[in-house]
């Protein structure tokens, strides 16, 4: 199934995990550390009405907003703006249409972040839409293709295993964060 189809068929947990995972991989652009989203991940084990999603999300925003202000001088321009947008638009209610729209936006924005950090800029911008719709990575840069595979794997894990798939989804996202952190570092050195 394509990434677009997986998002369309995902339940509320899958959508929340997908959005949080995309944001988690982009945390280096916000000046956050590896544990910045850990509390938010913790709210995903239960159902939408079980946890403190809204409260934890608000605390996470405050923490990352402060870190982003400190990191702004070295922020990666459009990529950092996209990451800030993912955080700012996360719905306080972990259900409904707003959650699906947020997960879809996070997916597209995370792919765009990887495209920008790979130095591809606007080249192949239409390929992102086709890649999401068709589930194909051919013609994409290695960084971008890997992000497409990560997003697909996370949605498949949660669809197949529910809450039990969270650990695997977190592991996939953690590896992606390391890759993105290295890409941000390379870009900073190149731009210096």
PDB file of C-alpha atoms in Angstrom:
ATOM      1  CA  UNK A   1       0.000   0.000   0.000  1.00  0.00           C
ATOM      2  CA  UNK A   2       1.138   3.539  -0.646  1.00  0.00           C
ATOM      3  CA  UNK A   3       1.831   6.004   2.142  1.00  0.00           C
ATOM      4  CA  UNK A   4      -1.248   7.997   1.173  1.00  0.00           C
ATOM      5  CA  UNK A   5      -3.432   4.866   1.418  1.00  0.00           C
ATOM      6  CA  UNK A   6      -1.934   3.892   4.769  1.00  0.00           C
ATOM      7  CA  UNK A   7      -2.735   7.326   6.210  1.00  0.00           C
ATOM      8  CA  UNK A   8      -6.269   7.193   4.781  1.00  0.00           C
ATOM      9  CA  UNK A   9      -6.892   3.802   6.434  1.00  0.00           C
ATOM     10  CA  UNK A  10      -5.109   4.437   9.745  1.00  0.00           C
ATOM     11  CA  UNK A  11      -7.056   4.510  12.992  1.00  0.00           C
ATOM     12  CA  UNK A  12      -6.632   7.298  15.537  1.00  0.00           C
ATOM     13  CA  UNK A  13      -3.640   5.645  17.221  1.00  0.00           C
ATOM     14  CA  UNK A  14      -1.944   5.093  13.855  1.00  0.00           C
ATOM     15  CA  UNK A  15      -2.498   8.703  12.854  1.00  0.00           C
ATOM     16  CA  UNK A  16      -1.176  10.031  16.165  1.00  0.00           C
ATOM     17  CA  UNK A  17       1.869   7.737  16.022  1.00  0.00           C
ATOM     18  CA  UNK A  18       2.547   8.746  12.427  1.00  0.00           C
ATOM     19  CA  UNK A  19       2.422  12.458  13.251  1.00  0.00           C
ATOM     20  CA  UNK A  20       4.473  12.153  16.439  1.00  0.00           C
ATOM     21  CA  UNK A  21       7.067  10.011  14.646  1.00  0.00           C
ATOM     22  CA  UNK A  22       7.440  12.572  11.841  1.00  0.00           C
ATOM     23  CA  UNK A  23       7.831  15.325  14.424  1.00  0.00           C
ATOM     24  CA  UNK A  24      10.245  13.169  16.440  1.00  0.00           C
ATOM     25  CA  UNK A  25      12.543  12.724  13.461  1.00  0.00           C
ATOM     26  CA  UNK A  26      12.544  16.507  12.943  1.00  0.00           C
ATOM     27  CA  UNK A  27      13.276  17.397  16.603  1.00  0.00           C
ATOM     28  CA  UNK A  28      16.932  18.244  15.807  1.00  0.00           C
ATOM     29  CA  UNK A  29      15.647  21.219  13.801  1.00  0.00           C
ATOM     30  CA  UNK A  30      13.823  22.460  16.901  1.00  0.00           C
ATOM     31  CA  UNK A  31      16.851  22.224  19.182  1.00  0.00           C
ATOM     32  CA  UNK A  32      15.269  19.351  21.102  1.00  0.00           C
ATOM     33  CA  UNK A  33      17.148  16.424  22.570  1.00  0.00           C
ATOM     34  CA  UNK A  34      16.444  12.741  22.004  1.00  0.00           C
ATOM     35  CA  UNK A  35      14.002  12.630  24.933  1.00  0.00           C
ATOM     36  CA  UNK A  36      11.963  15.706  23.955  1.00  0.00           C
ATOM     37  CA  UNK A  37       8.965  13.742  22.705  1.00  0.00           C
ATOM     38  CA  UNK A  38       9.217  10.759  25.052  1.00  0.00           C
ATOM     39  CA  UNK A  39       6.247  11.932  27.206  1.00  0.00           C
ATOM     40  CA  UNK A  40       4.114  12.381  24.082  1.00  0.00           C
ATOM     41  CA  UNK A  41       5.026   8.877  22.888  1.00  0.00           C
ATOM     42  CA  UNK A  42       3.918   7.641  26.316  1.00  0.00           C
ATOM     43  CA  UNK A  43       0.382   8.917  25.775  1.00  0.00           C
ATOM     44  CA  UNK A  44      -0.052   6.781  22.640  1.00  0.00           C
ATOM     45  CA  UNK A  45      -0.352   3.401  24.356  1.00  0.00           C
ATOM     46  CA  UNK A  46      -3.938   4.002  25.483  1.00  0.00           C
ATOM     47  CA  UNK A  47      -6.973   5.107  23.557  1.00  0.00           C
ATOM     48  CA  UNK A  48      -7.583   8.779  22.709  1.00  0.00           C
ATOM     49  CA  UNK A  49      -9.659   9.282  25.857  1.00  0.00           C
ATOM     50  CA  UNK A  50      -7.241   7.399  28.156  1.00  0.00           C
ATOM     51  CA  UNK A  51      -4.270   9.706  28.231  1.00  0.00           C
ATOM     52  CA  UNK A  52      -3.258  13.248  28.835  1.00  0.00           C
ATOM     53  CA  UNK A  53      -2.448  13.879  25.150  1.00  0.00           C
ATOM     54  CA  UNK A  54      -3.564  17.537  25.150  1.00  0.00           C
ATOM     55  CA  UNK A  55      -1.794  18.412  28.387  1.00  0.00           C
ATOM     56  CA  UNK A  56       1.418  16.599  27.427  1.00  0.00           C
ATOM     57  CA  UNK A  57       1.310  18.155  23.945  1.00  0.00           C
ATOM     58  CA  UNK A  58       1.034  21.623  25.462  1.00  0.00           C
ATOM     59  CA  UNK A  59       4.006  20.946  27.790  1.00  0.00           C
ATOM     60  CA  UNK A  60       6.013  19.589  24.851  1.00  0.00           C
ATOM     61  CA  UNK A  61       5.245  22.689  22.787  1.00  0.00           C
ATOM     62  CA  UNK A  62       6.440  24.976  25.573  1.00  0.00           C
ATOM     63  CA  UNK A  63       9.635  22.994  26.050  1.00  0.00           C
ATOM     64  CA  UNK A  64      10.419  22.806  22.330  1.00  0.00           C
ATOM     65  CA  UNK A  65       9.426  26.422  21.678  1.00  0.00           C
ATOM     66  CA  UNK A  66      12.040  27.503  24.220  1.00  0.00           C
ATOM     67  CA  UNK A  67      14.646  25.184  22.671  1.00  0.00           C
ATOM     68  CA  UNK A  68      13.727  26.357  19.147  1.00  0.00           C
ATOM     69  CA  UNK A  69      14.222  29.995  20.150  1.00  0.00           C
ATOM     70  CA  UNK A  70      17.744  29.153  21.328  1.00  0.00           C
ATOM     71  CA  UNK A  71      18.464  27.114  18.159  1.00  0.00           C
ATOM     72  CA  UNK A  72      16.949  29.697  15.766  1.00  0.00           C
ATOM     73  CA  UNK A  73      20.285  31.275  14.909  1.00  0.00           C
ATOM     74  CA  UNK A  74      21.510  28.009  13.432  1.00  0.00           C
ATOM     75  CA  UNK A  75      18.095  26.809  12.200  1.00  0.00           C
ATOM     76  CA  UNK A  76      17.929  25.357   8.717  1.00  0.00           C
ATOM     77  CA  UNK A  77      15.536  27.931   7.255  1.00  0.00           C
ATOM     78  CA  UNK A  78      12.500  26.374   5.578  1.00  0.00           C
ATOM     79  CA  UNK A  79      13.197  22.947   7.085  1.00  0.00           C
ATOM     80  CA  UNK A  80      13.080  24.381  10.617  1.00  0.00           C
ATOM     81  CA  UNK A  81       9.887  26.307   9.782  1.00  0.00           C
ATOM     82  CA  UNK A  82       8.245  23.090   8.594  1.00  0.00           C
ATOM     83  CA  UNK A  83       9.225  21.337  11.834  1.00  0.00           C
ATOM     84  CA  UNK A  84       7.836  24.231  13.898  1.00  0.00           C
ATOM     85  CA  UNK A  85       4.615  24.012  11.872  1.00  0.00           C
ATOM     86  CA  UNK A  86       4.263  20.292  12.652  1.00  0.00           C
ATOM     87  CA  UNK A  87       4.453  21.043  16.363  1.00  0.00           C
ATOM     88  CA  UNK A  88       2.204  24.118  16.238  1.00  0.00           C
ATOM     89  CA  UNK A  89      -0.608  22.418  14.307  1.00  0.00           C
ATOM     90  CA  UNK A  90      -0.822  19.227  16.388  1.00  0.00           C
ATOM     91  CA  UNK A  91      -4.441  18.976  17.560  1.00  0.00           C
ATOM     92  CA  UNK A  92      -5.093  19.007  21.300  1.00  0.00           C
ATOM     93  CA  UNK A  93      -7.785  16.372  20.737  1.00  0.00           C
ATOM     94  CA  UNK A  94      -6.353  13.021  19.651  1.00  0.00           C
ATOM     95  CA  UNK A  95      -9.314  12.105  17.465  1.00  0.00           C
ATOM     96  CA  UNK A  96     -11.325  13.218  14.458  1.00  0.00           C
ATOM     97  CA  UNK A  97     -10.622  14.945  11.194  1.00  0.00           C
ATOM     98  CA  UNK A  98      -8.050  17.353  12.626  1.00  0.00           C
ATOM     99  CA  UNK A  99      -5.857  14.415  13.657  1.00  0.00           C
ATOM    100  CA  UNK A 100      -5.983  12.888  10.144  1.00  0.00           C
ATOM    101  CA  UNK A 101      -5.175  16.258   8.552  1.00  0.00           C
ATOM    102  CA  UNK A 102      -2.271  16.763  10.947  1.00  0.00           C
ATOM    103  CA  UNK A 103      -0.817  13.299  10.273  1.00  0.00           C
ATOM    104  CA  UNK A 104      -1.098  13.880   6.532  1.00  0.00           C
ATOM    105  CA  UNK A 105       0.546  17.291   6.801  1.00  0.00           C
ATOM    106  CA  UNK A 106       3.333  15.918   9.012  1.00  0.00           C
ATOM    107  CA  UNK A 107       4.010  13.185   6.474  1.00  0.00           C
ATOM    108  CA  UNK A 108       4.298  15.654   3.592  1.00  0.00           C
ATOM    109  CA  UNK A 109       6.304  18.167   5.639  1.00  0.00           C
ATOM    110  CA  UNK A 110       8.758  15.551   6.948  1.00  0.00           C
ATOM    111  CA  UNK A 111       9.415  14.425   3.376  1.00  0.00           C
ATOM    112  CA  UNK A 112       9.960  18.046   2.360  1.00  0.00           C
ATOM    113  CA  UNK A 113      12.363  18.555   5.283  1.00  0.00           C
ATOM    114  CA  UNK A 114      14.414  15.582   4.108  1.00  0.00           C
ATOM    115  CA  UNK A 115      14.345  16.889   0.543  1.00  0.00           C
ATOM    116  CA  UNK A 116      15.616  20.297   1.669  1.00  0.00           C
ATOM    117  CA  UNK A 117      18.358  18.871   3.890  1.00  0.00           C
ATOM    118  CA  UNK A 118      19.492  16.622   1.077  1.00  0.00           C
ATOM    119  CA  UNK A 119      20.160  19.734  -0.971  1.00  0.00           C
ATOM    120  CA  UNK A 120      17.503  18.862  -3.557  1.00  0.00           C
ATOM    121  CA  UNK A 121      15.638  22.136  -2.892  1.00  0.00           C
ATOM    122  CA  UNK A 122      12.718  22.425  -5.271  1.00  0.00           C
ATOM    123  CA  UNK A 123      14.024  19.829  -7.681  1.00  0.00           C
ATOM    124  CA  UNK A 124      11.547  17.012  -7.896  1.00  0.00           C
ATOM    125  CA  UNK A 125       8.941  18.679  -5.654  1.00  0.00           C
ATOM    126  CA  UNK A 126       6.207  16.949  -7.637  1.00  0.00           C
ATOM    127  CA  UNK A 127       7.952  13.649  -6.970  1.00  0.00           C
ATOM    128  CA  UNK A 128       6.951  13.948  -3.301  1.00  0.00           C
ATOM    129  CA  UNK A 129       3.275  13.880  -4.144  1.00  0.00           C
ATOM    130  CA  UNK A 130       3.748  10.984  -6.547  1.00  0.00           C
ATOM    131  CA  UNK A 131       5.948   9.117  -4.078  1.00  0.00           C
ATOM    132  CA  UNK A 132       3.290   9.392  -1.356  1.00  0.00           C
ATOM    133  CA  UNK A 133       0.466   8.457  -3.715  1.00  0.00           C
ATOM    134  CA  UNK A 134       2.237   5.617  -5.515  1.00  0.00           C
ATOM    135  CA  UNK A 135       4.467   4.380  -2.711  1.00  0.00           C
ATOM    136  CA  UNK A 136       7.533   4.467  -4.913  1.00  0.00           C
ATOM    137  CA  UNK A 137      11.027   5.588  -3.994  1.00  0.00           C
ATOM    138  CA  UNK A 138      12.614   5.348  -7.447  1.00  0.00           C
ATOM    139  CA  UNK A 139      14.269   8.580  -8.463  1.00  0.00           C
ATOM    140  CA  UNK A 140      14.343   9.933  -4.917  1.00  0.00           C
ATOM    141  CA  UNK A 141      17.572  10.741  -3.120  1.00  0.00           C
ATOM    142  CA  UNK A 142      18.710   8.149  -0.541  1.00  0.00           C
ATOM    143  CA  UNK A 143      17.769  10.442   2.380  1.00  0.00           C
ATOM    144  CA  UNK A 144      14.298  11.066   0.978  1.00  0.00           C
ATOM    145  CA  UNK A 145      13.692   7.432  -0.001  1.00  0.00           C
ATOM    146  CA  UNK A 146      14.672   6.300   3.501  1.00  0.00           C
ATOM    147  CA  UNK A 147      12.186   8.751   5.046  1.00  0.00           C
ATOM    148  CA  UNK A 148       9.418   7.440   2.782  1.00  0.00           C
ATOM    149  CA  UNK A 149      10.241   3.877   3.878  1.00  0.00           C
ATOM    150  CA  UNK A 150      10.282   4.893   7.566  1.00  0.00           C
ATOM    151  CA  UNK A 151       6.875   6.527   7.372  1.00  0.00           C
ATOM    152  CA  UNK A 152       5.420   3.478   5.628  1.00  0.00           C
ATOM    153  CA  UNK A 153       7.007   1.060   8.110  1.00  0.00           C
ATOM    154  CA  UNK A 154       5.652   2.981  11.114  1.00  0.00           C
ATOM    155  CA  UNK A 155       2.088   2.998   9.800  1.00  0.00           C
ATOM    156  CA  UNK A 156       2.317  -0.710   8.935  1.00  0.00           C
ATOM    157  CA  UNK A 157       3.664  -1.589  12.393  1.00  0.00           C
ATOM    158  CA  UNK A 158       0.844   0.166  14.201  1.00  0.00           C
ATOM    159  CA  UNK A 159      -1.812  -1.145  11.792  1.00  0.00           C
ATOM    160  CA  UNK A 160      -0.614  -4.719  12.288  1.00  0.00           C
ATOM    161  CA  UNK A 161       0.150  -4.648  16.030  1.00  0.00           C
ATOM    162  CA  UNK A 162      -1.773  -1.746  17.596  1.00  0.00           C
ATOM    163  CA  UNK A 163      -0.215  -0.531  20.855  1.00  0.00           C
ATOM    164  CA  UNK A 164       2.281  -3.416  20.685  1.00  0.00           C
ATOM    165  CA  UNK A 165       3.708  -1.810  17.523  1.00  0.00           C
ATOM    166  CA  UNK A 166       4.708   1.362  19.377  1.00  0.00           C
ATOM    167  CA  UNK A 167       8.120   0.062  20.405  1.00  0.00           C
ATOM    168  CA  UNK A 168       9.002  -0.811  16.808  1.00  0.00           C
ATOM    169  CA  UNK A 169       7.659   2.529  15.585  1.00  0.00           C
ATOM    170  CA  UNK A 170       9.775   4.365  18.164  1.00  0.00           C
ATOM    171  CA  UNK A 171      12.883   2.421  17.111  1.00  0.00           C
ATOM    172  CA  UNK A 172      12.301   3.269  13.438  1.00  0.00           C
ATOM    173  CA  UNK A 173      11.777   6.915  14.336  1.00  0.00           C
ATOM    174  CA  UNK A 174      14.843   7.051  16.600  1.00  0.00           C
ATOM    175  CA  UNK A 175      17.057   5.789  13.775  1.00  0.00           C
ATOM    176  CA  UNK A 176      15.526   8.383  11.469  1.00  0.00           C
ATOM    177  CA  UNK A 177      16.237  11.137  14.001  1.00  0.00           C
ATOM    178  CA  UNK A 178      19.908  10.107  14.085  1.00  0.00           C
ATOM    179  CA  UNK A 179      20.054  10.251  10.296  1.00  0.00           C
ATOM    180  CA  UNK A 180      18.395  13.665  10.193  1.00  0.00           C
ATOM    181  CA  UNK A 181      20.654  15.001  12.970  1.00  0.00           C
ATOM    182  CA  UNK A 182      23.673  13.954  10.861  1.00  0.00           C
ATOM    183  CA  UNK A 183      22.157  15.626   7.775  1.00  0.00           C
ATOM    184  CA  UNK A 184      21.578  18.868   9.725  1.00  0.00           C
ATOM    185  CA  UNK A 185      25.179  18.739  10.967  1.00  0.00           C
ATOM    186  CA  UNK A 186      26.547  18.189   7.428  1.00  0.00           C
ATOM    187  CA  UNK A 187      24.436  21.041   6.107  1.00  0.00           C
ATOM    188  CA  UNK A 188      25.610  23.379   8.891  1.00  0.00           C
ATOM    189  CA  UNK A 189      29.254  22.568   8.151  1.00  0.00           C
ATOM    190  CA  UNK A 190      28.709  23.099   4.431  1.00  0.00           C
ATOM    191  CA  UNK A 191      26.929  26.431   4.956  1.00  0.00           C
ATOM    192  CA  UNK A 192      29.529  27.692   7.448  1.00  0.00           C
TER     193      UNK A 192
END
